[in-house]
Coordinates of C-alpha atoms in Angstrom, one line a residue:
M1 CA -4.9 -0.4 -8.1
I2 CA -5.1 3.2 -7.0
E3 CA -1.7 4.8 -6.2
G4 CA -0.2 8.2 -5.5
P5 CA 1.3 10.2 -2.7
N6 CA -0.1 10.8 0.7
G7 CA -3.0 13.4 0.5
V8 CA -3.6 13.0 -3.2
G9 CA -7.1 11.6 -2.6
K10 CA -6.7 7.9 -3.2
T11 CA -9.1 6.6 -0.7
T12 CA -11.9 9.0 -1.7
V13 CA -11.3 8.2 -5.4
A14 CA -11.1 4.4 -4.8
G15 CA -14.6 4.5 -2.9
L16 CA -16.2 6.5 -5.7
L17 CA -14.7 4.4 -8.4
A18 CA -16.0 1.1 -6.8
T19 CA -19.6 2.6 -6.6
R20 CA -19.6 3.8 -10.2
L21 CA -17.8 0.8 -11.6
R22 CA -20.4 -1.6 -10.2
H23 CA -23.0 0.1 -12.4
R24 CA -20.9 0.6 -15.4
A25 CA -19.3 -2.9 -15.5
G26 CA -22.4 -4.7 -14.3
R27 CA -20.1 -6.9 -12.1
P28 CA -19.5 -7.0 -8.3
V29 CA -16.5 -4.8 -7.2
H30 CA -14.4 -5.7 -4.2
L31 CA -12.8 -2.7 -2.6
T32 CA -9.8 -3.3 -0.4
T33 CA -6.8 -1.4 1.1
E34 CA -3.1 -1.8 2.2
P35 CA -2.0 -2.3 4.8
T36 CA -4.9 -4.7 5.1
R37 CA -7.8 -4.9 7.7
T38 CA -6.4 -8.1 9.1
R39 CA -4.7 -8.4 12.4
L40 CA -1.3 -7.9 10.8
G41 CA -2.4 -4.9 8.8
K42 CA -3.8 -3.2 11.8
L43 CA -0.8 -3.9 13.8
L44 CA 1.4 -2.3 11.0
R45 CA -0.8 0.9 11.0
E46 CA -0.5 1.1 14.7
A47 CA 3.3 0.3 14.8
E48 CA 4.6 2.5 11.9
A49 CA 5.9 5.0 14.4
V50 CA 8.2 2.5 15.9
I51 CA 9.1 0.0 13.1
H52 CA 11.4 1.4 10.6
G53 CA 13.4 0.6 7.4
R54 CA 14.0 -3.1 6.5
A55 CA 11.8 -4.3 9.3
L56 CA 8.8 -2.4 8.1
A57 CA 9.4 -3.2 4.5
L58 CA 9.4 -6.9 5.3
A59 CA 6.3 -6.7 7.4
I60 CA 4.5 -4.8 4.8
A61 CA 5.5 -7.3 2.1
A62 CA 4.3 -10.1 4.3
D63 CA 0.9 -8.4 4.7
R64 CA 0.7 -7.9 1.0
T65 CA 1.4 -11.5 0.3
M66 CA -1.4 -12.5 2.5
H67 CA -3.6 -9.9 1.0
V68 CA -3.0 -11.4 -2.4
E69 CA -3.4 -15.1 -1.4
D70 CA -6.3 -14.8 1.1
E71 CA -8.4 -11.8 -0.3
I72 CA -7.5 -10.6 -3.9
I73 CA -7.2 -14.0 -5.6
P74 CA -10.4 -15.4 -4.1
A75 CA -12.2 -12.1 -5.0
L76 CA -11.0 -12.4 -8.6
D77 CA -11.9 -16.1 -8.8
A78 CA -15.5 -15.2 -7.6
G79 CA -15.7 -12.9 -10.6
N80 CA -15.1 -9.6 -8.8
I81 CA -13.3 -6.6 -10.1
V82 CA -10.8 -5.8 -7.4
I83 CA -9.8 -2.2 -6.5
S84 CA -6.9 -1.8 -4.0
D85 CA -6.2 1.4 -2.3
R86 CA -2.3 1.1 -2.4
Y87 CA -0.2 -1.8 -3.6
V88 CA 3.4 -2.6 -4.5
Q89 CA 4.0 1.0 -5.8
S90 CA 3.5 2.4 -2.3
S91 CA 6.4 0.1 -1.1
L92 CA 8.6 1.3 -3.9
V93 CA 7.9 4.9 -2.6
L94 CA 7.3 4.9 1.0
Q95 CA 10.0 2.4 1.9
R96 CA 12.4 4.5 0.0
V97 CA 11.4 7.5 2.1
D98 CA 12.3 5.2 5.0
A99 CA 15.9 4.7 3.6
V100 CA 15.5 1.2 2.0
D101 CA 16.9 0.6 -1.5
L102 CA 14.7 0.2 -4.4
R103 CA 16.1 -3.1 -5.5
E104 CA 15.8 -4.6 -2.1
I105 CA 12.1 -3.4 -1.8
W106 CA 11.5 -5.2 -5.2
I107 CA 13.0 -8.4 -4.0
Y108 CA 10.4 -8.6 -1.2
N109 CA 7.6 -8.0 -3.6
R110 CA 8.5 -9.3 -7.0
Y111 CA 6.4 -12.5 -6.7
V112 CA 3.0 -10.7 -6.0
L113 CA 0.1 -10.8 -8.5
Q114 CA 0.7 -8.3 -11.3
P115 CA -2.6 -6.0 -11.6
A116 CA -4.5 -5.6 -14.7
V117 CA -3.7 -1.8 -14.5
S118 CA -2.2 0.5 -11.9
L119 CA -3.6 3.9 -11.8
Y120 CA -1.4 6.8 -10.5
L121 CA -3.1 9.9 -9.1
T122 CA -1.0 13.0 -9.5
D123 CA -1.7 16.5 -8.4
D124 CA -0.1 19.9 -7.6
P125 CA 2.3 19.3 -4.7
H126 CA 1.1 22.6 -3.1
V127 CA -2.6 21.3 -3.2
I128 CA -1.5 18.0 -1.7
G129 CA 0.6 19.7 1.0
A130 CA -2.5 21.9 2.0
R131 CA -4.5 18.8 2.5
L132 CA -1.9 17.1 4.6
A133 CA -1.5 20.3 6.7
A134 CA -5.3 20.2 7.4
R135 CA -5.2 16.7 8.9
P136 CA -5.4 16.5 12.7
S137 CA -2.2 14.4 12.7
L138 CA 0.3 12.7 10.3
T139 CA 1.8 9.3 10.4
R140 CA 5.6 9.1 10.7
L141 CA 6.1 8.4 7.0
E142 CA 3.6 11.2 6.1
A143 CA 5.7 13.6 8.2
T144 CA 8.9 12.4 6.9
G145 CA 8.2 12.7 3.2
T146 CA 7.0 15.7 1.2
P147 CA 4.5 15.8 -1.8
E148 CA 7.4 16.9 -4.0
R149 CA 9.6 13.9 -2.9
E150 CA 6.8 11.4 -3.0
L151 CA 5.7 12.5 -6.6
Q152 CA 9.4 12.2 -7.7
L153 CA 9.7 8.6 -6.2
Y154 CA 6.4 7.6 -7.9
G155 CA 7.9 8.8 -11.2
Q156 CA 10.8 6.5 -10.5
A157 CA 8.5 3.7 -9.6
I158 CA 6.6 3.9 -12.8
E159 CA 9.9 3.8 -14.8
F160 CA 11.1 0.8 -12.8
L161 CA 7.8 -1.1 -13.2
D162 CA 7.6 -0.3 -16.9
R163 CA 10.9 -2.3 -17.3
H164 CA 8.9 -5.2 -15.7
S165 CA 6.0 -4.8 -18.2
W166 CA 3.4 -3.5 -15.7
H167 CA 0.4 -1.8 -17.2
Q168 CA 0.4 1.7 -15.7
V169 CA -1.6 4.9 -16.3
K170 CA -1.1 8.4 -14.8
I171 CA -4.3 10.3 -13.8
D172 CA -3.9 14.0 -13.5
C173 CA -6.2 15.3 -10.8
R174 CA -5.2 19.1 -11.2
G175 CA -8.4 21.2 -11.3
R176 CA -10.7 18.2 -11.0
N177 CA -12.8 17.2 -8.1
P178 CA -12.9 13.4 -7.1
D179 CA -16.1 12.7 -9.3
Q180 CA -14.3 14.3 -12.3
V181 CA -11.2 12.1 -11.5
V182 CA -13.3 9.0 -11.4
S183 CA -14.8 9.9 -14.8
V184 CA -11.4 10.2 -16.4
I185 CA -10.5 6.7 -14.8
L186 CA -13.7 5.2 -16.1
D187 CA -12.9 6.5 -19.6
T188 CA -9.4 5.0 -19.3
L189 CA -10.7 1.6 -18.1
D190 CA -13.5 1.2 -20.7
P191 CA -11.2 -0.4 -23.4
L192 CA -9.8 -2.8 -20.7
L193 CA -13.4 -3.7 -19.5
A194 CA -14.6 -4.2 -23.0
R195 CA -11.7 -6.6 -23.8
R196 CA -12.5 -8.5 -20.6
S197 CA -16.2 -8.8 -21.4
A198 CA -15.4 -10.1 -24.9
A199 CA -13.0 -12.7 -23.5

């Protein structure tokens, strides 16, 4: 799973990673995203401006549950490597920006499939802020939060999920272009891929 604050480059990195991982691992790679591309996911993207707090947290958890059951598990069962642009950690951050308590968010998400590894992209908050400022428009949550606040909340999410034995790795993007970031990720994933191939 690829995680990190708005504007850090998750979508670009996830796409490049999927392309390079197909060649490196010699296996099909299924690239997906949250909210999903289902009718519910599209509705959430469109309605974020008017759905707030607990209602949004519950709706996103429902979309994630369907995502796991209807897309991620079937892709894994078919032998694919799955890369998701956002997952549980995004809820543990963005729903807190939206004034929902961390423990409550976890209650809604604690039963989802735990990923083999969660990769957190971090960067200089000023760089992230400049990227966001260059966008033609921002979503409500992008405009509500700040890079500094999201980075802080991601750090807390990492600590929280460490206590639940999630496998997590931080990837420092400072001074690196997306292709270089993907190279660092692939080097990080190599031992995991080797274990999976040997199993």
